[in-house]
Coordinates of N, CA and C in Angstrom, one line a residue:
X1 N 170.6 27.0 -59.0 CA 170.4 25.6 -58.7 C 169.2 25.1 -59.4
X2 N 169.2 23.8 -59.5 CA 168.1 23.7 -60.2 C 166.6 23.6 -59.7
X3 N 166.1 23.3 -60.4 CA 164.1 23.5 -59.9 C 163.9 22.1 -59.2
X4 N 164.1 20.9 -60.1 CA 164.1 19.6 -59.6 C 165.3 18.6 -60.0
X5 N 165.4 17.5 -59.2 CA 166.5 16.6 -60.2 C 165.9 15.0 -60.1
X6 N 166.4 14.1 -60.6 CA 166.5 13.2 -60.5 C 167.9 12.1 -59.7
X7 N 167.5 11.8 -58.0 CA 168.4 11.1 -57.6 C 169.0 9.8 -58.1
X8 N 170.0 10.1 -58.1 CA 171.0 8.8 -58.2 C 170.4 7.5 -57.6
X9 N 170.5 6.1 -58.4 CA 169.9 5.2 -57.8 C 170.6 4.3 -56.7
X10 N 170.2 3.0 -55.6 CA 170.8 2.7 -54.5 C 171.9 2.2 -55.3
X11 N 172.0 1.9 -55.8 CA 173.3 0.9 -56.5 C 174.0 1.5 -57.0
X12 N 173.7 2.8 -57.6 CA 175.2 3.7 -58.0 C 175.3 4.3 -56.8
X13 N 175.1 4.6 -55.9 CA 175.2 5.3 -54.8 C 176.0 4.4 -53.9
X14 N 175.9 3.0 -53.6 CA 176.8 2.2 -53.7 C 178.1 2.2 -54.1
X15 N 178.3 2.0 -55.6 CA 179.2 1.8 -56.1 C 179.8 3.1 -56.1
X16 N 179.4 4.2 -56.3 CA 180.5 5.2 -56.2 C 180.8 6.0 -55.1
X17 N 180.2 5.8 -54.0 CA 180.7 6.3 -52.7 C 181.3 5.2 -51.9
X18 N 181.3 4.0 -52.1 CA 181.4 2.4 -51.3 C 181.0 2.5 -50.2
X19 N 179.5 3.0 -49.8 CA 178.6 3.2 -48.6 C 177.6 2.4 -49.0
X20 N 176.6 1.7 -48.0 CA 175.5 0.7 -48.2 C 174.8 1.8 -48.0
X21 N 173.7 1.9 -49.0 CA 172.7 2.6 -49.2 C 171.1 1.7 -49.2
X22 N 170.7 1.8 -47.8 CA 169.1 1.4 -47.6 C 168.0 1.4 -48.4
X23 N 167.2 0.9 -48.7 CA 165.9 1.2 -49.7 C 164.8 2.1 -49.4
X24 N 164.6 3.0 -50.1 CA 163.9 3.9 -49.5 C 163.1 4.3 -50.2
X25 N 161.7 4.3 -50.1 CA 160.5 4.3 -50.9 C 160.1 5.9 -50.9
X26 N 160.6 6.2 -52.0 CA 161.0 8.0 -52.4 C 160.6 8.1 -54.3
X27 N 160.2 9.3 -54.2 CA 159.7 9.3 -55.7 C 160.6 9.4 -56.7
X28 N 161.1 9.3 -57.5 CA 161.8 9.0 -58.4 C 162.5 10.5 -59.2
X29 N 161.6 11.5 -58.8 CA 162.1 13.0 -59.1 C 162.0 14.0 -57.8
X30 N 162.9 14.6 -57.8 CA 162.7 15.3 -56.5 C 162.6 16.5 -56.6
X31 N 161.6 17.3 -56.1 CA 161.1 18.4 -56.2 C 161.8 19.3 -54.7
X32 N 161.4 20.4 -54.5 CA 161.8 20.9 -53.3 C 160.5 20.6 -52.4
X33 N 160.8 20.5 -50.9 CA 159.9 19.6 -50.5 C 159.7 18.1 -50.6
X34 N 160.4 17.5 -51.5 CA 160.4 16.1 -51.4 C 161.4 15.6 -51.1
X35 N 160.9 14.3 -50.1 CA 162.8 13.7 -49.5 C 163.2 13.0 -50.6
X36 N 164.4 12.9 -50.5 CA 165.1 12.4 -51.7 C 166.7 11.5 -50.4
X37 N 167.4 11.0 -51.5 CA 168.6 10.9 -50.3 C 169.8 11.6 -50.5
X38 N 170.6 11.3 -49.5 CA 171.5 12.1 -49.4 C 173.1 11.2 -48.6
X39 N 174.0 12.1 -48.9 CA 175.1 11.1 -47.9 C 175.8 11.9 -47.5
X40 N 175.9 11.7 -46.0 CA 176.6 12.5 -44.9 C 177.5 12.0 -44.3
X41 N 178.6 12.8 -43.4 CA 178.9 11.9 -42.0 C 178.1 11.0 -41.3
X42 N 178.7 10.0 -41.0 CA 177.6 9.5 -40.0 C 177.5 9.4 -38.8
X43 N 176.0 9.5 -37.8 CA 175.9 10.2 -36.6 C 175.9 8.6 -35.8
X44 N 176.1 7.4 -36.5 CA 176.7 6.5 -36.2 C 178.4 5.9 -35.6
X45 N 178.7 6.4 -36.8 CA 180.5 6.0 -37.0 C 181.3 7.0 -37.5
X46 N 181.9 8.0 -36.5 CA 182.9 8.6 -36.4 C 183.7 8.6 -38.2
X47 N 183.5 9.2 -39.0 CA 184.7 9.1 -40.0 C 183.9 8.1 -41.0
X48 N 183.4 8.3 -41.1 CA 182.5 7.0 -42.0 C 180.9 8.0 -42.6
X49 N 180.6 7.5 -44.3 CA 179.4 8.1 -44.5 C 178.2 6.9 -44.0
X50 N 177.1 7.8 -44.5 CA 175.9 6.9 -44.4 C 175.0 7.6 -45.3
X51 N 173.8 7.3 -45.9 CA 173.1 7.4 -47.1 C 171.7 7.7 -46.1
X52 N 171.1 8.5 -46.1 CA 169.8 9.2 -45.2 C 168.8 9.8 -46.4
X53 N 167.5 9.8 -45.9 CA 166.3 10.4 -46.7 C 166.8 12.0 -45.9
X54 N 166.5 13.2 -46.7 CA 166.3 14.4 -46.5 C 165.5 15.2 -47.3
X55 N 164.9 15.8 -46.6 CA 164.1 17.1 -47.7 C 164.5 18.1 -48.9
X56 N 164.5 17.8 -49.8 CA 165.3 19.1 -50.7 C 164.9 20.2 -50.4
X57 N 165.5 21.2 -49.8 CA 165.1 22.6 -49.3 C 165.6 22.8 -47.9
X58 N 166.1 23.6 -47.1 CA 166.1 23.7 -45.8 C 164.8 24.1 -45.2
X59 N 164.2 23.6 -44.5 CA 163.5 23.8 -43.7 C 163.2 23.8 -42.4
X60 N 163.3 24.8 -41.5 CA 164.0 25.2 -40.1 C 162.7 24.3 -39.1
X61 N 163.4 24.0 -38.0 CA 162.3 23.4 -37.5 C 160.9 24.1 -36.7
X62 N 161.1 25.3 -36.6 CA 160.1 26.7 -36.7 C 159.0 26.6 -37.7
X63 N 159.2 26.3 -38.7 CA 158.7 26.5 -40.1 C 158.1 25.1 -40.8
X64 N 156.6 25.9 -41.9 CA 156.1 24.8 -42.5 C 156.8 24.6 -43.6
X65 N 156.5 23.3 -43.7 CA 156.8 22.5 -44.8 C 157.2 23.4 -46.0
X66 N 156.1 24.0 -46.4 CA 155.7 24.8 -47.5 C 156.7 25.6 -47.8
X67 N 157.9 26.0 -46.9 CA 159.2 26.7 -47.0 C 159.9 26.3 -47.5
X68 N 159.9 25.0 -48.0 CA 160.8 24.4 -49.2 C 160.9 25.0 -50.1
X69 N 160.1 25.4 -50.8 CA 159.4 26.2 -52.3 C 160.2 27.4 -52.3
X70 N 160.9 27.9 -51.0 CA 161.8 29.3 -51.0 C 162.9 29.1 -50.7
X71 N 163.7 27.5 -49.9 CA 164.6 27.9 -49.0 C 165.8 26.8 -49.8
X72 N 165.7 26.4 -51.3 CA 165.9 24.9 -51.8 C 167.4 25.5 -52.3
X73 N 167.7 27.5 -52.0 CA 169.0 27.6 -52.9 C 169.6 28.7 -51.6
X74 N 170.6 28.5 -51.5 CA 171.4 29.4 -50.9 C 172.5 30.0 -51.6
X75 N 172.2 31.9 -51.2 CA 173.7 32.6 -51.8 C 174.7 32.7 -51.0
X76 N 175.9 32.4 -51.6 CA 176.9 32.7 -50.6 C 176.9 33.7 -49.9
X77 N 176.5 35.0 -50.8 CA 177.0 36.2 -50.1 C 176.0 36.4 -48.4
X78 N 175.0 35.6 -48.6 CA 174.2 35.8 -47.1 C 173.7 34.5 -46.7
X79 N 174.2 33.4 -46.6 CA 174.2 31.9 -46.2 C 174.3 32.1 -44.9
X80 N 175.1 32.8 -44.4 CA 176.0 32.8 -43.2 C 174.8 33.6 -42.0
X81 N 173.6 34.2 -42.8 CA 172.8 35.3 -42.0 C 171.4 35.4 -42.2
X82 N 171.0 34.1 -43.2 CA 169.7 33.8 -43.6 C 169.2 33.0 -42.2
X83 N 168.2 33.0 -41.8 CA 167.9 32.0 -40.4 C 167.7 30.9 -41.1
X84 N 167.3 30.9 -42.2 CA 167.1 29.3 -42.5 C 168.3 28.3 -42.8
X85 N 169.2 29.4 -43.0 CA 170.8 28.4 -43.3 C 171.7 28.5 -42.1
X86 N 171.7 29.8 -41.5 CA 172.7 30.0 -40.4 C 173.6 29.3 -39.7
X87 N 172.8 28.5 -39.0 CA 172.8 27.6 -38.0 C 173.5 26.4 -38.4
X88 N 173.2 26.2 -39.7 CA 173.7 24.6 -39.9 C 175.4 25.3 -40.8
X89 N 175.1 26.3 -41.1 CA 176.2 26.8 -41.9 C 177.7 26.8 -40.6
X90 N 176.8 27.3 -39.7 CA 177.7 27.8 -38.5 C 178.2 26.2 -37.9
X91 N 177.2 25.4 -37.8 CA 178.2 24.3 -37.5 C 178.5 23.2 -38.4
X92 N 178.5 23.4 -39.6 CA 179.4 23.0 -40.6 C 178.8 21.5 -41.1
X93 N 177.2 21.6 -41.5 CA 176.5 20.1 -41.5 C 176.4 20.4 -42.7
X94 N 176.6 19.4 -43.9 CA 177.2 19.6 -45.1 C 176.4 17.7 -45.2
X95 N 176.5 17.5 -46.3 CA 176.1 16.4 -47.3 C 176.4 16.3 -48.3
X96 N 176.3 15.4 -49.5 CA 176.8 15.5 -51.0 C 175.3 14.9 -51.7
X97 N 174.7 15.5 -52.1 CA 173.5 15.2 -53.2 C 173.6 14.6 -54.5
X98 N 173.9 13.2 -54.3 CA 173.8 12.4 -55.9 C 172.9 12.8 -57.0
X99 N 173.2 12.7 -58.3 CA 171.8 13.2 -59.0 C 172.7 12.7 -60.2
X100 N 171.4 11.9 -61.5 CA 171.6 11.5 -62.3 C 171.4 12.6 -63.6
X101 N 170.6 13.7 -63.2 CA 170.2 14.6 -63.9 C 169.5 15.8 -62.9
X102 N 169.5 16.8 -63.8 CA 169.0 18.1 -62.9 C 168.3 18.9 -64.4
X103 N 167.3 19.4 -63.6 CA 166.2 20.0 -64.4 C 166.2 21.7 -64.2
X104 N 166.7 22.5 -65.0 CA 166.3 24.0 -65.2 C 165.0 24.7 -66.0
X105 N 164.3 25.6 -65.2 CA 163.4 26.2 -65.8 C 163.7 27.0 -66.7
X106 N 162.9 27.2 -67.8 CA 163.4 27.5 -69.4 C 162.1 28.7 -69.6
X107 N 162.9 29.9 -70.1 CA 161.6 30.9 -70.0 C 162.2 31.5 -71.5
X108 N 162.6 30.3 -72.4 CA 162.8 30.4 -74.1 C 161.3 30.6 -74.3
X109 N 160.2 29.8 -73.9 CA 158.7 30.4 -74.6 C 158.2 31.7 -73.8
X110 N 158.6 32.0 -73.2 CA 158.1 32.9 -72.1 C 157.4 32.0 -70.9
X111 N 157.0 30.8 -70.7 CA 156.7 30.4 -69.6 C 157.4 29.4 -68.6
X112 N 158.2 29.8 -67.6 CA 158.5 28.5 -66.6 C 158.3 27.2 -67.4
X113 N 159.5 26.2 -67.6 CA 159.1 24.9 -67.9 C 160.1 23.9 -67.5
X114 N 160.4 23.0 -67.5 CA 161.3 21.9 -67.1 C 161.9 21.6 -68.3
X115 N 163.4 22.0 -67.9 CA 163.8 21.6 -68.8 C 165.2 20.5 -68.5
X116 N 165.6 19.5 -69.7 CA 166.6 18.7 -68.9 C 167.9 19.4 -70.1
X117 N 168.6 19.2 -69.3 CA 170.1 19.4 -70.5 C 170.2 19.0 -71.5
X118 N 170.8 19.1 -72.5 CA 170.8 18.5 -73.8 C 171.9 17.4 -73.1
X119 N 172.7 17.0 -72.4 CA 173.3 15.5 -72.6 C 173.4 15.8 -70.8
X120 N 173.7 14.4 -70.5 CA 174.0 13.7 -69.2 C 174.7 14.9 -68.6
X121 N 174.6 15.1 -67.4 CA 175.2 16.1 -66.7 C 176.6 15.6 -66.4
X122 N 176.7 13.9 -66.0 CA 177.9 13.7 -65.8 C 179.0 13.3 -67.2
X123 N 178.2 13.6 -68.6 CA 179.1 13.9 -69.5 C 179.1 12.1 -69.7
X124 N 180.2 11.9 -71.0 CA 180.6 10.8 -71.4 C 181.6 9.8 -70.3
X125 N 182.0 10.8 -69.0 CA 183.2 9.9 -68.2 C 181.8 9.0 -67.7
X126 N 180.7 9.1 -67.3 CA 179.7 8.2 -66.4 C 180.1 8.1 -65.1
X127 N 180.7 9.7 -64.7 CA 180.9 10.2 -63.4 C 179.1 10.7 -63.1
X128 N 179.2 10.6 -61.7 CA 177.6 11.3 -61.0 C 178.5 12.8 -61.1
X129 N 177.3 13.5 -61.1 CA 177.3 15.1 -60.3 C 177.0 14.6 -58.7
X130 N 177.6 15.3 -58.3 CA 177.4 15.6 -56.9 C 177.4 17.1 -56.5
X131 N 176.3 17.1 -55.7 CA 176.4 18.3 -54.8 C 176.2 18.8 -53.4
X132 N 176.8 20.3 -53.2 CA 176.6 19.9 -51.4 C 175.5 20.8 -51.3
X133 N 175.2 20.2 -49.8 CA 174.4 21.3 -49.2 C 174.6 20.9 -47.6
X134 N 173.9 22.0 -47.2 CA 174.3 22.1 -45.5 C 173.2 21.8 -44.5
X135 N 173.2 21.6 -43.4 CA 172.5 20.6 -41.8 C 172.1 19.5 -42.9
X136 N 172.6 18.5 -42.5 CA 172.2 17.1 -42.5 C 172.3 16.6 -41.4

């Protein structure tokens, strides 16, 4: 997964989920540990999404913040038994993570660095990436 991304903005998030997406004063790259948005079921309307600020990273409500920095990727093979995923795995809280771009760490020089893809992640169609993740 990646290190950081860049969320999708309210007006594509809009336009390609056809959900009203609120304004939300969030940084413009999202790191683990920083809220960013997201779109879920909603805990409003039965069968219907809604667009929510959430933390990139699971972080259990036990736990500091600072657990972002470890908890931002889950393996399948132990999702199901990590405490920080368990729970939300087991009851099936899931989201889709818009993102215009996503940033991999590049250890071509030998040091950790940010790196962006050589083209758009969603390619020439000007499809978003989406991705899931679980308790929202």
């Amino acid at each position: 997964m990646c290190a950081d991304y860049t969320p999708s903005r309210s007006d594509q998030i809009e336009q390609h989920f056809a959900v009203r997406s609120p304004q939300f004063d969030l940084p413009p790259e999202a790191w683990p540990g920083y809220m960013a948005p997201i779109i879920r079921a909603s805990h409003e309307v039965p069968g219907e999404l809604e667009v929510a600020p959430a933390c990139f990273g699971m972080v259990p409500h036990w736990a500091d913040m600072k657990l972002a920095r470890q908890t931002y990727n889950a393996r399948t093979e132990t999702v199901a038994q990590k405490p920080s995923f368990r729970n939300a795995w087991k009851r099936k809280q899931f989201c889709i993570i818009s993102a215009d771009n996503f940033f991999e760490p590049c250890y071509e020089t030998g040091k950790p660095m940010a790196c962006q893809p050589p083209s758009p992640v969603f390619g020439n169609s000007g499809r978003k990436i989406c991705c899931c993740r679980s308790r929202c």
